[in-house]
Amino acid sequence: MKLKYVVGIGVILIFIVFGALSFRKNLTPYVGFKEAKSLSTSVQIIGEMIPEETSYDLENHKLYFSLKDPKGEKMKVVYQGVKPANFEQATNIVAIGKYQEGEFLADQILVKCPSKYQGEN
Amino acid sequence: MVLGDLFLWLCFTGAVFSAFLFLLSTKGDKSIYSWGKKAYYLTFLFSLLATLLLFYLFLTHNFQTSYVFGYSSTDLPFFYLISSFWAGQEGTFLLWLFTGLLLGLFLINKKGNELQSYLLFFYLTAQIFLLVLLLKKSPFELLPETPLEGRGLNPLLKDPWMVSHPPLIFIGYAALAIPFAYALAALIKDKYDNWIKFSLPWIGFSALSLGAGIFVGGFWAYKVLGWGGYWGWDPVENASLIPWLTTIALFHGIILERNKESLKKSNLFLALISFLLVLYGTFLTRSGILADFSVHSFADLGINQYLIFFMLLFTAFSLGLLLFRSSKLKGAETGKSILSQDFVILLGIIFISLSAVLILVGTSAPIITGILGKASNVSVPYYIRTHLPLAIVLGLLLSFTPFLPWKEISVKTLSKTIALPLVIAIIFSIIAWISGVRKLSYFLFFFFSFFLVISNFMIFFKRLKGNLLNTAGYLTHIGIGFMFIGILTSSGFSKSVKLNLPKDEPKEAFGYQLVFQGSESLSPQEDKHLLVQVKKGKDNFIARPRLYWSEYNQAMMRKPHIKRKLAEDLYFAPLEYNQKEFIFSEPFSLSKGEEKEIEGYKIKFLSFVMRPHEQGGEFRVAAVLEVGHQDQKATATPAIIFKEQNQITQIEAQLPDDNLIFLEKVMADQKMVVLSIAQRKNESGEILVLEVSIKPLINILWLGMIVIMAGLFLTTWRRSREAKTNTHPK
C-alpha cells in the first residue's frame, strides 16, 4: 500500500518539477532595448514601429522592421514567419526572441491594435 | 433611461428579490418558495425582453445605440446581424445572463429536495453578478447623435462557425454555475447525498457545450485565420479550456463518489473551482490585464473593480465554506488496488487536474511574475512540452480502463483480455514507425493513442448490443484517441514551404505544380481572390486564398484556402502580395457634387465621412465617390487618416478594372478634395508569396472532436435520465 503512494506522489512531483522547469525555461520577461541587447536569453520587447524602416525580403521570406522605445533607442528586428494581418497599421509591436549580432531575431510578434475588440467610444 | 436599461434594472430587482425570497424559504416555507418562483419568472421575463430588444435594435439598425453602431452595419445579412449580438463584451454578458436564467427554469420545479432553496439562492447570486456588470456597462447605451452607418462586423467573425462559437461557450459558462450552486447548497445544509446526483447531468451538459464551443473555435481558427493551426494557447482560448478540464475531472470524480463514496471533498472543490475559474478567465480576458501578452485580450471597460470584487467574494465565501466543513467531510478511501477501475479513474482525475493547473499557471504567468518582479509571459513550447507527457499518461490510463472492473482484478485475467488490443496497437505502431515516426515521445504518443482507441472500441461494440446510453464513456474516449492521433499527425508531421510565385511562372511544391494566375474580384465591392492553379496528375484545381483590407480592423487580413482531402489537407496561406507597380495620374480636384472624367473613369464627389479614429488624436476623413466606368457604376471611398505629429496614412479604394484611387488632400472648408488615380503599369511585377502546407490526417482530429461530442451528448442524456428516475446504477 505504501509503495503505491510513494510512486503516485513521486510521479506527480516529477511532473510538477518538470512543469516548473519548462515554465522557467520558456519564460520571456519584458525588458527594455538596452537590456535586451545585453542578454542572450529569450526576451520580450515592445516598441513603436518606425514606418519607413520596414521591408520584406522576398528571397528569404524575412520581415525587417525597426522599433523605437520611449527613450528613443532603436532596435532592428528580423522576423521569419507569417507577417501578421494588421502589420502595416501597427503602432506598437511586441517581439519575442533573442538579440544576436546587432539584430533582434523574433520568433513571434504581436501587433498591438488598441481597438481590435472594442469600439472607439 | 432607455427601455433596455429599464429591463435590466427590473431584471436586477427581480433577481435580488427572488434570491431574497429563496433565502427566506430555506426554513421550509413553501409559500415563500412559490413567491420566489414567481419573482424568478419575472426576472427571466425581463432578461428575455432585454435580449429580444437588443436583437430588435440590431435588426432595425438602431445606430444610436452605441453597441449596435459598434458591431453592425446595414449591409450585414440577417444571419450576421444576429451574431453581431455577441460580437462585443456587453452583448456576451447579456447572452450569458439570459442563458443562465433560461437554464434556471429547469431547476426551480424540482420537488422533494432539501437543497432547492439554497441552490436557487446561490444560482441567482451568479446572475446578479452578471447583472451588475451589465448595469455598469450596458449594451443599450446611447450615442449623443445617430450615425448613418454602423462600424460593421469584424470580418473575422463573418463566418458560420463564429456565429455558433460564443453562444456555445456561454451556455457552458452559464451551466457551470449549476454544480457550483449545488455544491454550495450541499455545504450550507451539510448534506451531501443529493447534490452529486442532481448536478451530474449539468456537469455533462457543461462539458458538452463548452467542449463544442472550444472545438468550433479551433475549427474556425484553422479555417479563417490562416496561420495554419487550430490552437494557439492564447489566454482567450485557455480561459475556456481550463474550466472545461476541471469539469471533466469533476465528472469522473462524481462517478467515483457514486460508486465508492470517495472523493467527497475533492468533488465539492472541483465543482466550486470550475465556476471560479470561469470568473477568473473572464477577468483575465476582459480586464485588459494581459493586453501586452495576447493578441486577443479585450480592452478595459472600466468594470475591473466589479469583476475583482465578485471574484474575490465568490472565492472567499465558497472555499471558506468548504474549509469550514472539511474537517467533518470524509470520503471512503479510494484506489486500494492498482488494478481496479477506481484507481485508474483517480489517476485520470489527478492528471487532468494537473493539466488544468499547468495551463492556469502558464496563462497567469504575467500576473504571477509581475507580483514577483518583472512581468513575463511563457511561450507556447511550455504548454507543448508539458502536455506531451501528460497526454501519453492519459493514453495509457484510457487504454486500460475499459478492462478494469470496480473490484480488483488479477493480472492474469487482465492480461487475457488486454492481449488482443495490445497486439493490434503494436501492429499499428510498427506501421507508424515505418512511416517515419522515430521520436520516442511521438512514438509513445501514437502507441497509446492506438491502444486506447482499440481497447475502447472493443468494449464499445460489446456494450452496443445493450443500451446505447451505456456506451457513452467508451465513445468519448475513442474520440479522445482520434483527437490525439489527429493532433500529432497534423502538427508534428505537417510540412510547409514558402514559395515566391511570380505571375504565370510555374513552381513546384510537394509534387504539385503551382501557377499564380493573378487576382480576381467578382465585383468592385468584393474582396480580391488570388488565383493559384494547382496541378498534380489528374488533380487539378484553383486555390483562392485571399488578402484583403478590412475597414473594420484597419488592417490587411488574410484568409487561407484549404483543399480538403481524405488523408490530408493542403493549406494555402498568402503571406505577401506585391503589386505595387503603379503609375499615378496627375492629382485632380473635385468639389462637392462635381463630376470629372479622368483616365476613363467618370468620378463624382458626393460627400465626406469624418470620424475620430481609434485612440488619441487620430482623425479619419473619407471621400464618398461615385465612379462610372464603361457601363458599371460603383462607389469608392478613399480615405486619409491624420495622425499625431502631422503624419498621415492614405487608404486607397478599388476602382473597377483593378485600378486604385487615392485621396491626396482634403479642403473641408471649400468642400473640395484632391484625388489621384493609380493605374497598374504592367502585370509582370506581380508576385505572390504563398505558404503551402500539408496537414496529414487532420480529418482524424475533426472526427475525434465529433465523436467526443457524440459521447458527451449520450453521457448528458444518460445522467439526466438517471437523475430523474432516481436510479443509482453501478
Short mmCIF file of C-alpha atoms in Angstrom, two decimals, chain A residues 1 4-5 8 11-12 15-16 18-31 35 44 46 51-52 56 58-59 61 80-89 91 94 96 108 110-121, chain B residues 66 71 89-90 151 291-296 298-299 301 333 335-336 338 343 350-351 354 358 361-362 365 369 374-379 381-382 385-386 389-390 498 500 549 554-558 575-576 578 611-612 614-615 687 689 691:
data_model
loop_
_atom_site.label_atom_id
_atom_site.label_comp_id
_atom_site.label_asym_id
_atom_site.label_seq_id
_atom_site.Cartn_x
_atom_site.Cartn_y
_atom_site.Cartn_z
CA MET A 1 0.00 0.00 0.00
CA LYS A 4 1.68 2.92 -4.19
CA TYR A 5 1.52 6.30 -2.50
CA GLY A 8 1.95 8.17 -7.03
CA VAL A 11 5.09 10.76 -10.38
CA ILE A 12 3.13 13.89 -9.54
CA PHE A 15 5.53 16.36 -13.24
CA ILE A 16 5.45 19.43 -11.07
CA PHE A 18 9.18 19.19 -14.92
CA GLY A 19 6.38 21.74 -15.31
CA ALA A 20 8.22 24.28 -13.19
CA LEU A 21 11.40 23.78 -15.19
CA SER A 22 9.71 24.23 -18.54
CA PHE A 23 7.88 27.20 -17.10
CA ARG A 24 11.17 28.83 -16.20
CA LYS A 25 12.77 27.87 -19.43
CA ASN A 26 10.03 29.34 -21.56
CA LEU A 27 9.57 32.44 -19.52
CA THR A 28 10.20 35.54 -21.57
CA PRO A 29 10.44 38.68 -19.46
CA TYR A 30 9.64 42.10 -20.82
CA VAL A 31 12.84 44.12 -20.98
CA GLU A 35 18.79 45.18 -21.50
CA GLN A 44 10.06 40.20 -24.95
CA ILE A 46 7.80 46.36 -27.04
CA PRO A 51 7.15 53.03 -40.63
CA GLU A 52 9.92 53.94 -43.08
CA TYR A 56 10.13 42.29 -46.70
CA LEU A 58 11.28 38.05 -50.84
CA GLU A 59 14.29 35.80 -51.26
CA HIS A 61 10.96 35.38 -46.56
CA GLN A 80 10.97 34.89 -40.16
CA GLY A 81 7.39 33.88 -40.44
CA VAL A 82 3.97 34.93 -41.46
CA LYS A 83 3.50 38.66 -41.47
CA PRO A 84 0.66 39.45 -39.06
CA ALA A 85 -2.52 40.57 -40.74
CA ASN A 86 -2.54 44.08 -39.38
CA PHE A 87 1.20 44.69 -39.51
CA GLU A 88 1.12 47.81 -41.70
CA GLN A 89 -1.23 49.61 -39.39
CA THR A 91 1.61 51.43 -33.89
CA VAL A 94 5.74 43.24 -29.28
CA ILE A 96 9.61 37.83 -28.60
CA GLN A 108 6.94 35.65 -32.54
CA LEU A 110 2.28 40.54 -31.59
CA VAL A 111 0.74 43.55 -33.18
CA LYS A 112 -0.96 45.97 -30.87
CA CYS A 113 -4.07 47.43 -32.34
CA PRO A 114 -5.88 49.08 -29.49
CA SER A 115 -9.41 48.87 -30.80
CA LYS A 116 -9.44 45.33 -32.03
CA TYR A 117 -12.16 44.13 -29.76
CA GLN A 118 -13.70 47.31 -28.56
CA GLY A 119 -15.33 50.20 -30.31
CA GLU A 120 -13.78 53.62 -30.31
CA ASN A 121 -16.13 55.16 -27.83
CA SER B 66 -23.63 52.58 -29.26
CA TYR B 71 -20.72 45.92 -34.22
CA GLN B 89 -18.40 42.31 -24.45
CA GLU B 90 -21.68 43.86 -23.33
CA ARG B 151 -18.93 50.33 -37.99
CA ALA B 291 -3.11 43.42 -23.09
CA ASP B 292 0.63 43.26 -23.71
CA PHE B 293 0.69 39.48 -23.84
CA SER B 294 -2.15 38.44 -26.06
CA VAL B 295 -3.33 39.35 -29.50
CA HIS B 296 -6.88 38.90 -28.34
CA PHE B 298 -10.32 42.69 -24.71
CA ALA B 299 -9.90 46.31 -23.80
CA LEU B 301 -14.24 48.55 -19.99
CA GLU B 333 -10.50 5.67 0.85
CA GLY B 335 -7.71 3.33 -5.05
CA LYS B 336 -6.95 0.47 -2.69
CA ILE B 338 -3.80 -0.63 -8.53
CA PHE B 343 -7.60 3.71 -9.06
CA ILE B 350 -5.18 13.85 -10.98
CA PHE B 351 -3.59 14.18 -14.40
CA LEU B 354 -2.58 18.74 -13.35
CA LEU B 358 -0.24 23.87 -15.75
CA VAL B 361 -0.10 28.84 -14.27
CA GLY B 362 1.03 29.46 -17.84
CA ALA B 365 2.37 33.90 -15.85
CA THR B 369 5.81 37.04 -12.40
CA LYS B 374 9.26 41.64 -13.95
CA ALA B 375 6.06 40.65 -15.77
CA SER B 376 6.89 37.79 -18.10
CA ASN B 377 5.00 35.59 -20.42
CA VAL B 378 5.57 31.93 -21.12
CA SER B 379 5.86 30.90 -24.72
CA PRO B 381 6.61 25.42 -26.10
CA TYR B 382 5.89 25.41 -22.36
CA ARG B 385 6.42 20.24 -23.60
CA THR B 386 4.32 19.70 -20.51
CA PRO B 389 3.92 13.52 -21.44
CA LEU B 390 0.54 14.23 -19.84
CA LYS B 498 7.15 29.23 -48.62
CA ASN B 500 7.57 33.10 -54.38
CA TRP B 549 -8.20 45.21 -46.48
CA GLN B 554 -7.92 48.87 -40.28
CA ALA B 555 -5.72 46.02 -41.34
CA MET B 556 -4.80 43.69 -44.13
CA MET B 557 -6.50 40.41 -43.46
CA ARG B 558 -5.68 37.02 -44.81
CA LEU B 575 1.91 35.90 -46.96
CA GLU B 576 2.61 38.84 -49.22
CA ASN B 578 3.48 42.55 -54.34
CA ARG B 611 -14.83 60.36 -37.63
CA PRO B 612 -12.29 60.25 -34.87
CA GLU B 614 -9.10 54.82 -32.63
CA GLN B 615 -7.35 56.38 -29.68
CA ILE B 687 4.45 38.38 -57.10
CA VAL B 689 4.36 34.85 -51.59
CA GLU B 691 2.89 29.31 -47.79
#
